[in-house]
XYZ file of N, CA and C in Angstrom:
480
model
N -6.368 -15.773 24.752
C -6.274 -17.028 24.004
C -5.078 -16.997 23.075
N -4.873 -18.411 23.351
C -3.388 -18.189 22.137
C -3.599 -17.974 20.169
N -2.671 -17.320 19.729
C -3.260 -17.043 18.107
C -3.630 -18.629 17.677
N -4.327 -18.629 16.537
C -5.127 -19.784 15.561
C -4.742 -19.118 13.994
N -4.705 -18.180 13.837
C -4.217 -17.960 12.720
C -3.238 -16.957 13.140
N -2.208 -17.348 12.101
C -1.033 -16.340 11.851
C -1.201 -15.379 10.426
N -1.607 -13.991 10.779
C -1.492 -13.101 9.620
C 0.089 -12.643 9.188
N 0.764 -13.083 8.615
C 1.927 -12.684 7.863
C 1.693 -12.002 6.648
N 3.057 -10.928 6.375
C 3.146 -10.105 5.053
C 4.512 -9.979 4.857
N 4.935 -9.603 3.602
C 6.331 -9.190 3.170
C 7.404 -7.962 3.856
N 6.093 -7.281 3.944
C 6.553 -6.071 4.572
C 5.826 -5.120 5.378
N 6.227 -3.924 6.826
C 4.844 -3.066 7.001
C 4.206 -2.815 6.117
N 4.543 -2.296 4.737
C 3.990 -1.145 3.846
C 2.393 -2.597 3.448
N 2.391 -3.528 3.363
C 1.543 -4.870 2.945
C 0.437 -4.547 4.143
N 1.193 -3.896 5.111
C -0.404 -3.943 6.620
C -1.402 -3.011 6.146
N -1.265 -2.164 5.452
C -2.560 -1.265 4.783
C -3.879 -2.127 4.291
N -2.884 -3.244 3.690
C -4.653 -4.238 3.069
C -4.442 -5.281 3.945
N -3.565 -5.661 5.045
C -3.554 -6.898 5.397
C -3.967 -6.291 6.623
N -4.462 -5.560 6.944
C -4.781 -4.472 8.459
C -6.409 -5.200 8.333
N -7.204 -5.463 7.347
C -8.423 -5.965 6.536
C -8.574 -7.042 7.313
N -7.641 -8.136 6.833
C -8.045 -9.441 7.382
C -7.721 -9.312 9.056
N -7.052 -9.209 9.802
C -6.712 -8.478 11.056
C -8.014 -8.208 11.773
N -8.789 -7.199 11.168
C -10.131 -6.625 11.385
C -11.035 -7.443 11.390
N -11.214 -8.483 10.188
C -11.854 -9.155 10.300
C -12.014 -10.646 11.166
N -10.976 -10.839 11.450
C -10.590 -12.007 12.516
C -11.146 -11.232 14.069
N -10.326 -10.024 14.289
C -10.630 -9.813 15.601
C -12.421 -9.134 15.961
N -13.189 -8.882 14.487
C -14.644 -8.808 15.011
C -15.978 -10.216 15.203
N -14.707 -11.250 14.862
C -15.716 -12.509 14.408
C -14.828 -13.424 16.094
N -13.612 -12.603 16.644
C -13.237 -13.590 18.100
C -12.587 -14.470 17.484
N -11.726 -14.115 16.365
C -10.660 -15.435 16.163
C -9.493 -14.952 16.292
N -8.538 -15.446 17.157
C -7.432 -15.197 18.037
C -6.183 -15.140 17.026
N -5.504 -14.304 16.405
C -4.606 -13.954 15.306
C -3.049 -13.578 15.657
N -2.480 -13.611 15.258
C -1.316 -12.729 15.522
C -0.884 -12.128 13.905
N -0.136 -11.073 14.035
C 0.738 -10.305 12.931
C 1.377 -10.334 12.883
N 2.233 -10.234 11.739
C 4.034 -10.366 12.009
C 4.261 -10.100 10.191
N 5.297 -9.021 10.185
C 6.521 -9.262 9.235
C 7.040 -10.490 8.977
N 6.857 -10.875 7.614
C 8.187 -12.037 7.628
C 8.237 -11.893 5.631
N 9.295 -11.802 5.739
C 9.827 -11.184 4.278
C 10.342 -12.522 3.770
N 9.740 -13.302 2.436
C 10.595 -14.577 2.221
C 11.929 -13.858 1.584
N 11.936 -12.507 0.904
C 13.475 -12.622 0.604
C 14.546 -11.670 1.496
N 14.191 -11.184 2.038
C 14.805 -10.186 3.177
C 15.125 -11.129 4.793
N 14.446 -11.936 5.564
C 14.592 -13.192 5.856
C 14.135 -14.281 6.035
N 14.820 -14.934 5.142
C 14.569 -16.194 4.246
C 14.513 -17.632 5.642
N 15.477 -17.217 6.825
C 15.278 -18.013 7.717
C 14.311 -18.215 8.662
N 14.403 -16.868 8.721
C 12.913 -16.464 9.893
C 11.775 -16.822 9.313
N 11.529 -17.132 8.126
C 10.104 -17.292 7.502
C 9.894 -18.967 7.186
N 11.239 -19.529 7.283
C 11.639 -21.142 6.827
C 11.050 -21.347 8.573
N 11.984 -20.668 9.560
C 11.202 -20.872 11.155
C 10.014 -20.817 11.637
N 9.331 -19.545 11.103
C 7.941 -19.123 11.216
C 7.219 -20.136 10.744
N 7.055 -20.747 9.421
C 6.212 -21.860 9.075
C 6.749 -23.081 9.509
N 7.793 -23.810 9.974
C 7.853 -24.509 10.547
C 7.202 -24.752 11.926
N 7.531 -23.649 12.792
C 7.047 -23.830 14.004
C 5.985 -23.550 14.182
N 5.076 -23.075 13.208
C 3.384 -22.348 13.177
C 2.781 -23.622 13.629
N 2.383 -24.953 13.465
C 1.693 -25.560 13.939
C 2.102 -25.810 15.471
N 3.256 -25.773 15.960
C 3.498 -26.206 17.386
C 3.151 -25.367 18.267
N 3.101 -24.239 17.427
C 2.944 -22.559 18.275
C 1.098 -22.627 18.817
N 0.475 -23.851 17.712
C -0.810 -23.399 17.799
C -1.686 -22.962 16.712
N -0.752 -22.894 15.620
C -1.271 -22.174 14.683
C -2.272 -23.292 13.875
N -3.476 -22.707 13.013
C -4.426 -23.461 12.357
C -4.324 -23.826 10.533
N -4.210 -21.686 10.488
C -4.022 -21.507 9.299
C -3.240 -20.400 9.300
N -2.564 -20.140 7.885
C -1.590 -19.257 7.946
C -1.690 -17.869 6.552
N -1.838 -16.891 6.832
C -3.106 -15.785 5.525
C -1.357 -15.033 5.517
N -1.132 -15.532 4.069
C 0.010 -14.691 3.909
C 0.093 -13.390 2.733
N -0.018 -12.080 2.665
C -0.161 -11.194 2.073
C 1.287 -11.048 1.107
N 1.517 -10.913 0.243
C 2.668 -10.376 -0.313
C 2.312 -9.290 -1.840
N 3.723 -8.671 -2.060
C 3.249 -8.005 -3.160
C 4.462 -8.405 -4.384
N 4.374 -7.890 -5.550
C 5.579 -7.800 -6.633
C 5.642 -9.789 -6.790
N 7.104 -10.191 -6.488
C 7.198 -11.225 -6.790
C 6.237 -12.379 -5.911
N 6.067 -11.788 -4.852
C 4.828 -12.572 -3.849
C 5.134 -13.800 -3.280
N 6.519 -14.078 -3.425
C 7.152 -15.857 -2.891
C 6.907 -15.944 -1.285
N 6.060 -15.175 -0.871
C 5.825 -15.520 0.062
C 4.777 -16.451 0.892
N 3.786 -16.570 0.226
C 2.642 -17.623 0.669
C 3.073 -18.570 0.110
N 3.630 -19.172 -0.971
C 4.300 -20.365 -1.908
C 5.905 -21.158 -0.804
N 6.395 -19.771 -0.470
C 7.995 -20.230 0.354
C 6.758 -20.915 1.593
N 6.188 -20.220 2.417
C 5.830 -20.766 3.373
C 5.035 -21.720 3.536
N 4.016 -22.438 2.676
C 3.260 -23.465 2.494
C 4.270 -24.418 2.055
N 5.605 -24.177 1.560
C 6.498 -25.447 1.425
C 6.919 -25.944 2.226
N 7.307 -24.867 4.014
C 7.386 -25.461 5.120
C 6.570 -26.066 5.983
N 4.851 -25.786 5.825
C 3.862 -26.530 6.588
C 2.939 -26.977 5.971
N 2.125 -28.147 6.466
C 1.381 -28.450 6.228
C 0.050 -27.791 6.232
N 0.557 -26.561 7.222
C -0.987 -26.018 7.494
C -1.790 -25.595 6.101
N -2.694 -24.951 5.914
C -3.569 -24.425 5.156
C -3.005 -22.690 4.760
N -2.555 -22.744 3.953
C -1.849 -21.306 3.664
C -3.046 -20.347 2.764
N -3.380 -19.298 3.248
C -4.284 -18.778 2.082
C -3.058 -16.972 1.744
N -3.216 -17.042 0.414
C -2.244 -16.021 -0.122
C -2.946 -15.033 -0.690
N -2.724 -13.874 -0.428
C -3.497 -11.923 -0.477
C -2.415 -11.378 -1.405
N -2.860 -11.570 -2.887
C -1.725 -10.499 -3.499
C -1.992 -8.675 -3.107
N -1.312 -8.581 -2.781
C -1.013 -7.245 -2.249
C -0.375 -6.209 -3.892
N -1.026 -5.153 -3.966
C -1.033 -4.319 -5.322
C 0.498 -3.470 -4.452
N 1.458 -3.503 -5.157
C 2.332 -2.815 -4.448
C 3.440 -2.224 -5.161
N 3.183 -2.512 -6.548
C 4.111 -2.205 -7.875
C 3.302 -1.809 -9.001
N 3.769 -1.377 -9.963
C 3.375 -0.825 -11.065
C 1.918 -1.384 -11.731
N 2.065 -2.736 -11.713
C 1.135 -3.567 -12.197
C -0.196 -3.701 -11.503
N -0.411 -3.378 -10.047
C -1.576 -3.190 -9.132
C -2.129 -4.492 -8.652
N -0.970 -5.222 -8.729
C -1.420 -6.470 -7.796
C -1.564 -7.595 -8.797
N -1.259 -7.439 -10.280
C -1.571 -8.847 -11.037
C -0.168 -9.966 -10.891
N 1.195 -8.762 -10.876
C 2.281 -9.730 -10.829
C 2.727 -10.509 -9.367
N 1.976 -9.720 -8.286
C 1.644 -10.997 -6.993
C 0.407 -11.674 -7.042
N -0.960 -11.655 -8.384
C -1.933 -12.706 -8.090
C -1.109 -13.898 -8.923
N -0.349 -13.735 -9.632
C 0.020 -14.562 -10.425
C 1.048 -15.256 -10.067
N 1.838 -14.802 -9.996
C 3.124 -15.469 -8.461
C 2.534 -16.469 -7.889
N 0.934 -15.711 -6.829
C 0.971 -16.758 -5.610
C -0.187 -18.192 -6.529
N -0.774 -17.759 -7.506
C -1.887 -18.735 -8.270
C -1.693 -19.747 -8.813
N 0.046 -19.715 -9.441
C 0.240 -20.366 -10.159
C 1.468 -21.544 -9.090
N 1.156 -21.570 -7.976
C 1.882 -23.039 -7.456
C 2.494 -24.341 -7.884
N 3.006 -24.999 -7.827
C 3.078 -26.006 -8.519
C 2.389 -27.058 -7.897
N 1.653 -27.884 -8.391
C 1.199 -29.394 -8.198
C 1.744 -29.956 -6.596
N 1.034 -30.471 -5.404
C 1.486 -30.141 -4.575
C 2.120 -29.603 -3.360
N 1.876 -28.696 -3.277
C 2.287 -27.596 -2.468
C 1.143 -26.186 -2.358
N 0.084 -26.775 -2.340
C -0.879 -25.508 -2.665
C -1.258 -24.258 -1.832
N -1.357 -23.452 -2.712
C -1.929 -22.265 -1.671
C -3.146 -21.539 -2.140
N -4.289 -21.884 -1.088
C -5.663 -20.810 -1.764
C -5.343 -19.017 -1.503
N -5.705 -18.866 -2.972
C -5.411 -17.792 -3.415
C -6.596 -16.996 -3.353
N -6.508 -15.752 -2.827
C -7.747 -15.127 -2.957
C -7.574 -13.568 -3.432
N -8.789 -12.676 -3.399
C -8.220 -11.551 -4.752
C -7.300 -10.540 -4.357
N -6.920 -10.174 -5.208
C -6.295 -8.722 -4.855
C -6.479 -7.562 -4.088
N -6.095 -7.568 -2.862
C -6.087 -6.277 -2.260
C -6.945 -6.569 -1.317
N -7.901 -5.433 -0.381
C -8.506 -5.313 0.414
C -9.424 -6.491 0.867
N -10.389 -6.737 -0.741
C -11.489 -7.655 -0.686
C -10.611 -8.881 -0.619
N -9.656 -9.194 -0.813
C -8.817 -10.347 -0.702
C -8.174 -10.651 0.742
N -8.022 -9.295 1.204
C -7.611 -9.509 3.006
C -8.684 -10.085 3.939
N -9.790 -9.419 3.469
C -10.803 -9.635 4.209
C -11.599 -11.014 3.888
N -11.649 -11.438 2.481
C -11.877 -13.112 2.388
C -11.197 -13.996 2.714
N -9.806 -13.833 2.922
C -8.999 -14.592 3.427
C -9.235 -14.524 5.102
N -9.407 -14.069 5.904
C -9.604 -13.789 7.133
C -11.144 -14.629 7.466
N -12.028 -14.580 6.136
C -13.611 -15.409 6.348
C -13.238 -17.081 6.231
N -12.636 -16.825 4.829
C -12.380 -18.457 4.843
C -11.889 -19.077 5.810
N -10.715 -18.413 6.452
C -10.268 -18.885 7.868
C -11.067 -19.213 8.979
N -11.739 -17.909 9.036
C -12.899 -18.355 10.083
C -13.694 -19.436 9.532
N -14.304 -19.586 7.948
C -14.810 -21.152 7.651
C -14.279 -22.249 8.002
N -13.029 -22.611 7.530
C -12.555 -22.978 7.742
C -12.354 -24.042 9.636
N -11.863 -23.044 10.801
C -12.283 -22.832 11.770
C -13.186 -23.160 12.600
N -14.567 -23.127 11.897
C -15.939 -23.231 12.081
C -16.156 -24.645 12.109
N -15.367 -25.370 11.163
C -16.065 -26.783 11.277
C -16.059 -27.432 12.780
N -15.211 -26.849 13.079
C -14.844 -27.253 14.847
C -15.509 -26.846 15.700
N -15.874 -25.582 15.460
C -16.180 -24.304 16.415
C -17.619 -24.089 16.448
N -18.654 -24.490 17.291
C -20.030 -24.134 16.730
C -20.396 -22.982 17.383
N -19.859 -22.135 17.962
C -19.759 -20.631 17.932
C -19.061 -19.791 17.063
N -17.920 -20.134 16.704
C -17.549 -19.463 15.553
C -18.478 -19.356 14.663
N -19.231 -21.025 13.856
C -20.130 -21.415 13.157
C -21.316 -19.771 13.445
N -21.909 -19.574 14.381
C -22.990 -19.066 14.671
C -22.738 -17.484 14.604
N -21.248 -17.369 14.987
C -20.887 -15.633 14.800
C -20.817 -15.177 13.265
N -20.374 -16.541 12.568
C -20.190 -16.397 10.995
C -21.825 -16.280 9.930
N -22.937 -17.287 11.007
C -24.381 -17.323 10.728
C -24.876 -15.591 10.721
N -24.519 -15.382 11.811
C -24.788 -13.728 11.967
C -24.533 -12.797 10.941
N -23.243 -13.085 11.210
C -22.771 -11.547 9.962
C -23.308 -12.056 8.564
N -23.505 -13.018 8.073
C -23.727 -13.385 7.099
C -25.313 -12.452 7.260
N -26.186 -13.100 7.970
C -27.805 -11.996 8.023
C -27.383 -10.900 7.977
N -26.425 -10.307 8.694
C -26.419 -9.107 8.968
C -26.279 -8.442 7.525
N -25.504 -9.196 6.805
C -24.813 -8.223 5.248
C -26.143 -8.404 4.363
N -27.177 -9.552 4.557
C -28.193 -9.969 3.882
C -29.210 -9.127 4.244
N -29.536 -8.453 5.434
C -30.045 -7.676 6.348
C -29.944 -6.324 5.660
N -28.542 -6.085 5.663
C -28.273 -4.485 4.875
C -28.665 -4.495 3.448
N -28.564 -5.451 2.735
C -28.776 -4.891 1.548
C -30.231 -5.519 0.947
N -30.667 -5.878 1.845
C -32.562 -6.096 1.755
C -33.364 -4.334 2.062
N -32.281 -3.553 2.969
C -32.852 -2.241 3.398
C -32.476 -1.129 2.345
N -31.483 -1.713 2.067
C -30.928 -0.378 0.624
C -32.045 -0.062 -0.105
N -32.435 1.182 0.009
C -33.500 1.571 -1.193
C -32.541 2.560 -1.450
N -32.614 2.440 -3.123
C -31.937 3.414 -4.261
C -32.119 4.613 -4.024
N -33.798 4.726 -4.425
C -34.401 6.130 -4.887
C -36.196 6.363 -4.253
């Protein structure tokens, strides 16, 4: 099947937490692709990439970045699609100076922001599949599942 979401990041070193949402797309059957695309390293390829993401097929677009993070913000200025942005901890600060980068958008041009790091790869990859779902009443039902399933596990957790 052709990708529905495009997972983009700044850089390889960003696939460690963006490897998360990845995981989580391909255990729920939602058809993804990966890719490098650096908004400041190239600035064209990423102006191309979100341009052509809807013609390609694309739904939504989960962009990871770290430090200055202009990357889910550059690329939601080229599409309309639904951009969700993963600050990636990748500098001194541990991920606050890319939650803040991608949070603070301007009026217009929005991008859902979700948290820092891992748990942020992997919600971004759910919302997508929510997202997704309104269409999909199998998606809908794979998402019904895991949802019991996590409700399932921690009904069995005994402490002590």
């Amino acid at each position: 099947m052709s990708p529905v979401v495009g997972v983009i990041m700044g850089s390889r070193s960003d696939f460690e937490v963006m490897s998360h949402a990845c995981d989580t797309l391909q255990s729920l059957g939602v058809p993804f692709e990966a890719r490098v695309v650096s908004a400041h390293r190239t600035p064209r390829w990423m102006a191309d990439y979100a341009n052509g993401a809807e013609s390609r097929g694309l739904k939504i677009i989960i962009a990871g970045a770290g430090g200055a993070a202009h990357l889910p913000g550059m690329v939601a200025a080229h599409t309309l699609l639904p951009v969700l942005g993963v600050p990636v901890a990748a500098t001194g600060l541990n991920g606050l100076d890319a939650l803040l980068s991608i949070v603070q958008m301007p009026g217009g041009v929005p991008v859902g922001t979700l948290a820092i790091g891992k748990a942020g790869a992997r919600n971004a990859a759910l919302l997508a599949a929510q997202i997704l779902a309104l269409s999909d009443r199998e998606l809908h039902r794979r998402l019904q599942e895991l949802r019991q399933s996590a409700e399932t596990t921690v009904l069995e957790e005994v402490l002590l």
